[in-house]
GROMACS .gro file of C-alpha atoms in nm:
model
  409
    1ALA     CA    1  -2.812   1.981   1.573
    2GLN     CA    2  -3.036   2.285   1.617
    3ASN     CA    3  -2.747   2.520   1.532
    4ALA     CA    4  -2.657   2.311   1.226
    5ARG     CA    5  -3.015   2.332   1.097
    6LYS     CA    6  -3.019   2.706   1.157
    7ALA     CA    7  -2.687   2.748   0.977
    8ALA     CA    8  -2.816   2.553   0.678
    9GLU     CA    9  -3.126   2.773   0.668
   10CYS     CA   10  -2.908   3.085   0.663
   11TYR     CA   11  -2.690   2.944   0.386
   12GLU     CA   12  -3.007   2.858   0.192
   13GLN     CA   13  -3.131   3.216   0.218
   14ALA     CA   14  -2.797   3.360   0.106
   15ALA     CA   15  -2.762   3.101  -0.171
   16ALA     CA   16  -3.103   3.201  -0.303
   17ARG     CA   17  -2.944   3.540  -0.371
   18ASP     CA   18  -2.662   3.378  -0.570
   19TYR     CA   19  -2.397   3.443  -0.305
   20PRO     CA   20  -2.120   3.199  -0.407
   21PRO     CA   21  -1.966   3.131  -0.064
   22ALA     CA   22  -2.311   3.045   0.071
   23LEU     CA   23  -2.371   2.810  -0.220
   24VAL     CA   24  -2.044   2.632  -0.135
   25SER     CA   25  -2.134   2.614   0.235
   26LEU     CA   26  -2.480   2.483   0.153
   27GLY     CA   27  -2.322   2.226  -0.077
   28LEU     CA   28  -2.104   2.106   0.209
   29CYS     CA   29  -2.410   2.074   0.430
   30TYR     CA   30  -2.581   1.853   0.173
   31GLU     CA   31  -2.265   1.653   0.100
   32GLU     CA   32  -2.204   1.577   0.469
   33GLY     CA   33  -2.567   1.574   0.587
   34THR     CA   34  -2.508   1.859   0.831
   35GLY     CA   35  -2.830   2.040   0.925
   36VAL     CA   36  -3.008   1.889   0.623
   37PRO     CA   37  -3.064   1.535   0.495
   38LYS     CA   38  -2.758   1.413   0.306
   39ASN     CA   39  -2.801   1.469  -0.068
   40GLU     CA   40  -2.483   1.450  -0.275
   41GLY     CA   41  -2.664   1.535  -0.599
   42ARG     CA   42  -2.794   1.856  -0.444
   43ALA     CA   43  -2.444   1.928  -0.311
   44LEU     CA   44  -2.300   1.902  -0.661
   45GLU     CA   45  -2.567   2.139  -0.793
   46CYS     CA   46  -2.467   2.396  -0.533
   47TYR     CA   47  -2.097   2.363  -0.614
   48GLN     CA   48  -2.159   2.393  -0.987
   49HIS     CA   49  -2.382   2.696  -0.935
   50ALA     CA   50  -2.109   2.863  -0.730
   51GLY     CA   51  -1.843   2.767  -0.985
   52ALA     CA   52  -2.052   2.907  -1.270
   53LEU     CA   53  -2.062   3.235  -1.077
   54GLY     CA   54  -1.681   3.237  -1.073
   55ASP     CA   55  -1.617   3.091  -0.729
   56ALA     CA   56  -1.293   2.889  -0.728
   57THR     CA   57  -1.389   2.673  -0.430
   58GLY     CA   58  -1.720   2.583  -0.588
   59ALA     CA   59  -1.556   2.497  -0.919
   60CYS     CA   60  -1.292   2.287  -0.742
   61ASN     CA   61  -1.551   2.101  -0.534
   62ALA     CA   62  -1.757   2.036  -0.847
   63GLY     CA   63  -1.448   1.898  -1.018
   64TYR     CA   64  -1.372   1.675  -0.722
   65CYS     CA   65  -1.729   1.539  -0.725
   66HIS     CA   66  -1.701   1.448  -1.094
   67LEU     CA   67  -1.359   1.294  -1.029
   68ARG     CA   68  -1.480   1.074  -0.743
   69GLY     CA   69  -1.837   1.012  -0.854
   70ILE     CA   70  -1.998   1.208  -0.569
   71GLY     CA   71  -2.359   1.293  -0.653
   72THR     CA   72  -2.304   1.187  -1.013
   73SER     CA   73  -2.140   0.921  -1.226
   74ARG     CA   74  -1.762   0.951  -1.236
   75ASP     CA   75  -1.658   1.171  -1.529
   76PRO     CA   76  -1.286   1.262  -1.536
   77GLU     CA   77  -1.323   1.490  -1.839
   78LYS     CA   78  -1.593   1.701  -1.670
   79ALA     CA   79  -1.381   1.698  -1.356
   80VAL     CA   80  -1.084   1.842  -1.543
   81ALA     CA   81  -1.299   2.116  -1.699
   82TRP     CA   82  -1.417   2.232  -1.355
   83LEU     CA   83  -1.071   2.197  -1.199
   84ARG     CA   84  -0.917   2.407  -1.475
   85LYS     CA   85  -1.177   2.674  -1.410
   86ALA     CA   86  -1.065   2.686  -1.047
   87ALA     CA   87  -0.697   2.662  -1.138
   88GLU     CA   88  -0.730   2.974  -1.355
   89GLN     CA   89  -0.763   3.153  -1.022
   90ALA     CA   90  -0.453   2.969  -0.891
   91TYR     CA   91  -0.669   2.774  -0.646
   92PRO     CA   92  -0.415   2.539  -0.485
   93ARG     CA   93  -0.638   2.237  -0.427
   94ALA     CA   94  -0.748   2.242  -0.792
   95LEU     CA   95  -0.387   2.268  -0.909
   96SER     CA   96  -0.295   1.971  -0.691
   97LEU     CA   97  -0.588   1.764  -0.818
   98LEU     CA   98  -0.493   1.845  -1.177
   99GLY     CA   99  -0.148   1.717  -1.088
  100ASP     CA  100  -0.310   1.392  -0.974
  101CYS     CA  101  -0.501   1.371  -1.304
  102CYS     CA  102  -0.177   1.406  -1.501
  103ARG     CA  103   0.008   1.167  -1.273
  104HIS     CA  104  -0.252   0.891  -1.315
  105GLY     CA  105  -0.373   0.970  -1.668
  106ASP     CA  106  -0.721   1.037  -1.535
  107GLY     CA  107  -0.906   1.281  -1.763
  108LEU     CA  108  -0.572   1.408  -1.894
  109PRO     CA  109  -0.283   1.236  -2.074
  110GLN     CA  110  -0.043   1.068  -1.830
  111ASP     CA  111   0.246   1.312  -1.787
  112ASP     CA  112   0.470   1.304  -1.481
  113GLN     CA  113   0.646   1.627  -1.577
  114LYS     CA  114   0.318   1.818  -1.609
  115ALA     CA  115   0.197   1.668  -1.282
  116LEU     CA  116   0.512   1.793  -1.113
  117GLU     CA  117   0.450   2.144  -1.245
  118TYR     CA  118   0.097   2.149  -1.104
  119TYR     CA  119   0.219   2.020  -0.767
  120GLN     CA  120   0.491   2.285  -0.758
  121GLN     CA  121   0.237   2.562  -0.824
  122ALA     CA  122   0.013   2.437  -0.544
  123ALA     CA  123   0.301   2.372  -0.305
  124GLY     CA  124   0.431   2.723  -0.371
  125GLN     CA  125   0.119   2.843  -0.194
  126GLY     CA  126   0.189   2.618   0.105
  127TYR     CA  127  -0.078   2.362   0.013
  128ALA     CA  128   0.021   2.063   0.223
  129PRO     CA  129  -0.123   1.778   0.010
  130ALA     CA  130   0.078   1.910  -0.285
  131LEU     CA  131   0.392   1.907  -0.071
  132VAL     CA  132   0.325   1.538  -0.002
  133SER     CA  133   0.273   1.473  -0.374
  134LEU     CA  134   0.601   1.649  -0.452
  135GLY     CA  135   0.769   1.432  -0.193
  136LEU     CA  136   0.635   1.120  -0.363
  137CYS     CA  137   0.762   1.245  -0.700
  138TYR     CA  138   1.112   1.290  -0.559
  139GLU     CA  139   1.106   0.967  -0.359
  140TYR     CA  140   1.015   0.753  -0.660
  141GLY     CA  141   1.159   0.963  -0.943
  142HIS     CA  142   0.833   1.061  -1.111
  143GLY     CA  143   0.909   1.352  -1.346
  144VAL     CA  144   1.235   1.431  -1.165
  145PRO     CA  145   1.556   1.244  -1.076
  146GLU     CA  146   1.507   1.039  -0.759
  147ASP     CA  147   1.609   1.240  -0.450
  148GLU     CA  148   1.501   1.079  -0.124
  149ALA     CA  149   1.648   1.352   0.096
  150ARG     CA  150   1.441   1.613  -0.086
  151ALA     CA  151   1.136   1.391  -0.060
  152LEU     CA  152   1.181   1.377   0.317
  153ASP     CA  153   1.209   1.755   0.330
  154TYR     CA  154   0.875   1.793   0.150
  155TYR     CA  155   0.709   1.539   0.379
  156GLN     CA  156   0.834   1.728   0.682
  157GLN     CA  157   0.711   2.060   0.541
  158ALA     CA  158   0.367   1.904   0.495
  159GLY     CA  159   0.377   1.754   0.845
  160GLU     CA  160   0.469   2.091   0.993
  161ARG     CA  161   0.150   2.222   0.830
  162GLU     CA  162  -0.049   1.959   1.026
  163ASN     CA  163  -0.087   1.722   0.732
  164ALA     CA  164  -0.123   1.366   0.863
  165THR     CA  165   0.008   1.195   0.548
  166GLY     CA  166   0.317   1.417   0.537
  167ALA     CA  167   0.394   1.352   0.904
  168CYS     CA  168   0.343   0.978   0.858
  169ASN     CA  169   0.565   0.964   0.549
  170ALA     CA  170   0.835   1.158   0.734
  171GLY     CA  171   0.815   0.909   1.019
  172PHE     CA  172   0.839   0.617   0.779
  173CYS     CA  173   1.149   0.770   0.617
  174TYR     CA  174   1.323   0.800   0.955
  175LEU     CA  175   1.215   0.446   1.040
  176GLN     CA  176   1.351   0.294   0.719
  177GLY     CA  177   1.643   0.529   0.653
  178ILE     CA  178   1.495   0.684   0.338
  179GLY     CA  179   1.677   1.007   0.256
  180THR     CA  180   1.835   1.008   0.601
  181PRO     CA  181   2.013   0.773   0.840
  182LYS     CA  182   1.772   0.558   1.040
  183ASP     CA  183   1.650   0.741   1.350
  184PRO     CA  184   1.376   0.546   1.535
  185GLU     CA  185   1.326   0.822   1.794
  186LYS     CA  186   1.259   1.088   1.528
  187ALA     CA  187   1.041   0.837   1.347
  188VAL     CA  188   0.826   0.789   1.656
  189THR     CA  189   0.792   1.166   1.705
  190TRP     CA  190   0.661   1.212   1.352
  191LEU     CA  191   0.441   0.901   1.365
  192GLN     CA  192   0.284   1.012   1.693
  193LYS     CA  193   0.210   1.351   1.539
  194ALA     CA  194   0.053   1.181   1.238
  195ALA     CA  195  -0.152   0.952   1.461
  196ASP     CA  196  -0.277   1.252   1.658
  197LEU     CA  197  -0.381   1.406   1.326
  198GLY     CA  198  -0.585   1.095   1.244
  199SER     CA  199  -0.348   0.878   1.039
  200ALA     CA  200  -0.441   0.510   1.074
  201ARG     CA  201  -0.122   0.409   0.893
  202ALA     CA  202   0.081   0.593   1.157
  203LEU     CA  203  -0.099   0.398   1.430
  204ASP     CA  204  -0.007   0.075   1.254
  205LEU     CA  205   0.357   0.180   1.220
  206LEU     CA  206   0.368   0.276   1.588
  207GLY     CA  207   0.242  -0.075   1.656
  208ASP     CA  208   0.542  -0.204   1.459
  209CYS     CA  209   0.771   0.015   1.671
  210TYR     CA  210   0.632  -0.138   1.990
  211GLN     CA  211   0.649  -0.487   1.839
  212ARG     CA  212   1.017  -0.453   1.747
  213GLY     CA  213   1.134  -0.213   2.016
  214GLN     CA  214   1.226   0.055   1.762
  215GLY     CA  215   1.225   0.400   1.921
  216LEU     CA  216   0.986   0.269   2.186
  217PRO     CA  217   1.013   0.001   2.456
  218GLN     CA  218   0.938  -0.345   2.317
  219ASP     CA  219   0.579  -0.420   2.423
  220GLU     CA  220   0.369  -0.674   2.232
  221ARG     CA  221   0.048  -0.586   2.414
  222LYS     CA  222   0.090  -0.219   2.329
  223ALA     CA  223   0.167  -0.315   1.969
  224LEU     CA  224  -0.157  -0.511   1.946
  225GLU     CA  225  -0.348  -0.217   2.093
  226TYR     CA  226  -0.216   0.011   1.817
  227TYR     CA  227  -0.289  -0.245   1.546
  228HIS     CA  228  -0.648  -0.269   1.672
  229ARG     CA  229  -0.682   0.111   1.670
  230ALA     CA  230  -0.554   0.128   1.314
  231ALA     CA  231  -0.783  -0.154   1.203
  232ASN     CA  232  -1.081   0.016   1.367
  233GLN     CA  233  -1.006   0.324   1.156
  234GLY     CA  234  -1.031   0.110   0.842
  235TYR     CA  235  -0.659   0.059   0.773
  236VAL     CA  236  -0.666  -0.283   0.607
  237PRO     CA  237  -0.297  -0.384   0.656
  238ALA     CA  238  -0.356  -0.354   1.032
  239LEU     CA  239  -0.604  -0.642   1.008
  240VAL     CA  240  -0.313  -0.859   0.895
  241ASP     CA  241  -0.099  -0.738   1.185
  242VAL     CA  242  -0.375  -0.823   1.434
  243GLY     CA  243  -0.401  -1.164   1.267
  244LEU     CA  244  -0.028  -1.225   1.303
  245CYS     CA  245  -0.044  -1.139   1.674
  246LEU     CA  246  -0.330  -1.384   1.721
  247GLU     CA  247  -0.164  -1.657   1.515
  248HIS     CA  248   0.167  -1.639   1.700
  249GLY     CA  249   0.044  -1.535   2.045
  250GLN     CA  250   0.214  -1.197   2.048
  251GLY     CA  251   0.057  -0.977   2.315
  252VAL     CA  252  -0.243  -1.207   2.333
  253GLU     CA  253  -0.324  -1.576   2.377
  254LYS     CA  254  -0.284  -1.775   2.056
  255ASP     CA  255  -0.606  -1.797   1.856
  256PRO     CA  256  -0.538  -1.923   1.502
  257GLN     CA  257  -0.906  -1.937   1.415
  258ALA     CA  258  -0.948  -1.567   1.496
  259ALA     CA  259  -0.624  -1.498   1.307
  260LEU     CA  260  -0.766  -1.661   0.995
  261SER     CA  261  -1.079  -1.448   1.027
  262TYR     CA  262  -0.867  -1.131   1.026
  263TYR     CA  263  -0.664  -1.250   0.727
  264CYS     CA  264  -0.983  -1.321   0.535
  265GLN     CA  265  -1.125  -0.978   0.621
  266ALA     CA  266  -0.808  -0.816   0.488
  267GLY     CA  267  -0.802  -1.032   0.178
  268GLU     CA  268  -1.165  -0.958   0.100
  269GLN     CA  269  -1.071  -0.588   0.100
  270GLY     CA  270  -0.793  -0.639  -0.152
  271ASP     CA  271  -0.492  -0.683   0.077
  272ALA     CA  272  -0.241  -0.919  -0.083
  273ALA     CA  273  -0.073  -1.022   0.243
  274GLY     CA  274  -0.410  -1.097   0.403
  275ALA     CA  275  -0.521  -1.311   0.110
  276CYS     CA  276  -0.186  -1.493   0.105
  277ASN     CA  277  -0.195  -1.561   0.479
  278ALA     CA  278  -0.550  -1.690   0.448
  279GLY     CA  279  -0.442  -1.924   0.170
  280PHE     CA  280  -0.146  -2.047   0.376
  281CYS     CA  281  -0.375  -2.119   0.672
  282TYR     CA  282  -0.609  -2.326   0.456
  283LEU     CA  283  -0.310  -2.503   0.301
  284ARG     CA  284  -0.153  -2.592   0.637
  285GLY     CA  285  -0.467  -2.630   0.849
  286ILE     CA  286  -0.399  -2.331   1.072
  287GLY     CA  287  -0.719  -2.230   1.251
  288THR     CA  288  -0.918  -2.449   1.015
  289PRO     CA  289  -0.925  -2.804   0.882
  290LEU     CA  290  -0.710  -2.855   0.571
  291ARG     CA  291  -0.898  -2.709   0.273
  292GLU     CA  292  -0.659  -2.712  -0.019
  293THR     CA  293  -0.908  -2.605  -0.284
  294GLU     CA  294  -0.997  -2.302  -0.072
  295ALA     CA  295  -0.624  -2.238  -0.026
  296VAL     CA  296  -0.572  -2.220  -0.402
  297VAL     CA  297  -0.857  -1.969  -0.438
  298TRP     CA  298  -0.702  -1.738  -0.179
  299LEU     CA  299  -0.348  -1.780  -0.310
  300GLN     CA  300  -0.462  -1.702  -0.664
  301LYS     CA  301  -0.633  -1.388  -0.535
  302ALA     CA  302  -0.315  -1.286  -0.353
  303ALA     CA  303  -0.100  -1.360  -0.658
  304ASP     CA  304  -0.330  -1.146  -0.874
  305LEU     CA  305  -0.278  -0.869  -0.617
  306GLY     CA  306   0.099  -0.899  -0.662
  307SER     CA  307   0.207  -1.120  -0.371
  308ALA     CA  308   0.534  -1.296  -0.460
  309ARG     CA  309   0.493  -1.532  -0.164
  310ALA     CA  310   0.152  -1.635  -0.294
  311MET     CA  311   0.295  -1.696  -0.641
  312ASN     CA  312   0.555  -1.925  -0.486
  313LEU     CA  313   0.302  -2.112  -0.272
  314LEU     CA  314   0.065  -2.144  -0.566
  315GLY     CA  315   0.354  -2.290  -0.765
  316ASP     CA  316   0.392  -2.551  -0.491
  317CYS     CA  317   0.022  -2.635  -0.520
  318TYR     CA  318   0.050  -2.694  -0.896
  319GLN     CA  319   0.369  -2.896  -0.858
  320GLU     CA  320   0.230  -3.112  -0.577
  321ALA     CA  321  -0.131  -3.131  -0.707
  322ARG     CA  322  -0.270  -2.975  -0.390
  323GLY     CA  323  -0.612  -2.820  -0.442
  324THR     CA  324  -0.562  -2.830  -0.817
  325GLY     CA  325  -0.435  -3.061  -1.090
  326ARG     CA  326  -0.062  -3.111  -1.130
  327ASP     CA  327   0.094  -2.874  -1.383
  328ASP     CA  328   0.474  -2.845  -1.376
  329GLN     CA  329   0.476  -2.578  -1.647
  330LYS     CA  330   0.233  -2.361  -1.451
  331ALA     CA  331   0.434  -2.417  -1.133
  332ALA     CA  332   0.759  -2.309  -1.301
  333ASP     CA  333   0.589  -2.003  -1.450
  334LEU     CA  334   0.467  -1.899  -1.105
  335TYR     CA  335   0.811  -1.950  -0.952
  336GLN     CA  336   0.953  -1.733  -1.233
  337GLN     CA  337   0.702  -1.457  -1.156
  338ALA     CA  338   0.799  -1.468  -0.789
  339VAL     CA  339   1.170  -1.456  -0.880
  340GLU     CA  340   1.106  -1.145  -1.087
  341LYS     CA  341   0.975  -0.988  -0.766
  342GLN     CA  342   1.300  -1.079  -0.586
  343TYR     CA  343   1.139  -1.347  -0.368
  344GLY     CA  344   1.428  -1.562  -0.242
  345PRO     CA  345   1.254  -1.897  -0.180
  346ALA     CA  346   1.128  -1.898  -0.539
  347LEU     CA  347   1.489  -1.892  -0.665
  348VAL     CA  348   1.540  -2.232  -0.506
  349ASN     CA  349   1.214  -2.371  -0.640
  350LEU     CA  350   1.285  -2.247  -0.990
  351GLY     CA  351   1.636  -2.389  -0.959
  352MET     CA  352   1.489  -2.733  -0.886
  353CYS     CA  353   1.267  -2.700  -1.193
  354PHE     CA  354   1.582  -2.657  -1.406
  355GLN     CA  355   1.780  -2.920  -1.217
  356TYR     CA  356   1.521  -3.192  -1.263
  357GLY     CA  357   1.355  -3.071  -1.585
  358ARG     CA  358   1.016  -3.003  -1.426
  359GLY     CA  359   0.828  -2.744  -1.630
  360ARG     CA  360   1.158  -2.618  -1.773
  361PRO     CA  361   1.420  -2.780  -1.999
  362GLN     CA  362   1.678  -2.953  -1.779
  363ASP     CA  363   1.972  -2.716  -1.725
  364GLU     CA  364   2.188  -2.797  -1.424
  365ALA     CA  365   2.418  -2.495  -1.473
  366ARG     CA  366   2.115  -2.265  -1.467
  367ALA     CA  367   1.994  -2.441  -1.151
  368VAL     CA  368   2.330  -2.378  -0.982
  369GLU     CA  369   2.316  -2.011  -1.074
  370LEU     CA  370   1.971  -1.978  -0.919
  371TYR     CA  371   2.084  -2.157  -0.602
  372ARG     CA  372   2.383  -1.921  -0.587
  373GLN     CA  373   2.154  -1.619  -0.612
  374ALA     CA  374   1.935  -1.760  -0.334
  375ALA     CA  375   2.241  -1.819  -0.114
  376LYS     CA  376   2.353  -1.459  -0.170
  377GLN     CA  377   2.015  -1.351  -0.033
  378GLY     CA  378   2.072  -1.564   0.276
  379GLU     CA  379   1.826  -1.838   0.184
  380VAL     CA  380   1.919  -2.146   0.391
  381SER     CA  381   1.784  -2.385   0.128
  382GLY     CA  382   1.993  -2.200  -0.130
  383TYR     CA  383   2.311  -2.285   0.065
  384CYS     CA  384   2.194  -2.645   0.102
  385HIS     CA  385   2.113  -2.703  -0.267
  386LEU     CA  386   2.427  -2.525  -0.385
  387GLY     CA  387   2.635  -2.732  -0.144
  388TYR     CA  388   2.479  -3.053  -0.274
  389CYS     CA  389   2.560  -2.951  -0.633
  390CYS     CA  390   2.922  -2.873  -0.537
  391LEU     CA  391   2.953  -3.205  -0.355
  392HIS     CA  392   2.823  -3.414  -0.645
  393GLY     CA  393   2.939  -3.203  -0.940
  394ILE     CA  394   2.590  -3.111  -1.058
  395GLY     CA  395   2.612  -2.814  -1.294
  396THR     CA  396   2.949  -2.719  -1.145
  397PRO     CA  397   3.285  -2.892  -1.083
  398VAL     CA  398   3.312  -3.109  -0.772
  399ASP     CA  399   3.438  -2.901  -0.479
  400GLU     CA  400   3.405  -3.081  -0.147
  401THR     CA  401   3.565  -2.798   0.052
  402LYS     CA  402   3.320  -2.545  -0.087
  403ALA     CA  403   3.034  -2.786  -0.028
  404ALA     CA  404   3.132  -2.827   0.337
  405ASP     CA  405   3.150  -2.450   0.379
  406LEU     CA  406   2.805  -2.407   0.228
  407PHE     CA  407   2.655  -2.680   0.448
  408GLN     CA  408   2.813  -2.513   0.751
  409LYS     CA  409   2.645  -2.186   0.663
   0.00000   0.00000   0.00000
């Protein structure tokens, strides 16, 4: 602490003489509260002073502060002005941040192609975060044709430069077979590297590896340990994983009440799976007395966050008048939304809406088609409903042999 205070004093003296690097260093001290009381507004002043004197790092830091609202109200347009000033000197971090602005339409028009160009300029200087961004562009086809193998290459380049996100993304690719055949052992190597570099997501994925025995010995206790470590680093999806372990007694004694607490924590932080699991617990009385109205609140939150499972469960609530009034039209609409997200169980529910004319005009042929789609996805209830239709000639000709085969499946 004494050395930090002394360092800040030295930076202050040099900054008083308009020495740009000292202004940047002093700004960092104020931003982080190192050797001086934390003062983000003062930090921004230092960065802007350095940037005005032509220092690229100062200009970039000032731009970042305006972009994130550090020491000032968020102002993307001011951010872009400062970032461009730094980018004129080919400062890689500024180029990468300008790429982000183009990618997300933040202070600049949304333009994937322009974003790609900025990332390429920064990556050409070996800037690891830009390599990760390039990987994401190639993985998802933003501004370039989709090329998962190339994406993996960029992630690995970033990981080799000690970038935690790059190493984690590389590990995930090997785990899921993205741009490469699945290789759990390579996945674990990259994920361990990412975890050592501070990636909470990598810790959570290593927990999955222990849980499933992928690239590591199957060990539920070890999995839970990694989920806890990830959750303690603020990785919200890990809260859900801890909750699942507690709910099902994986690596720990069953404790559904504690599980619900973890789901709620995750849901309160905007995690769709956490909110959905919380809603399901309230709907089924898992770790809590039945509270259907509370269930609907959580399921609606999860649905708003994009959870197809929550949309399907919320549809059930409207159809069965659980925690809300009965509304067949609303139920069918929710099933449709879940179907559009490729959620198999919703295909069956929407099929029943068409079969019986609940919230949709009765259309038995359409119902059969939905059951067929569900069966193709391996949904057991899809086989059952399709078999019943074949047996009784509902929306399709009677075919007892086919019905028997479907029931067998």
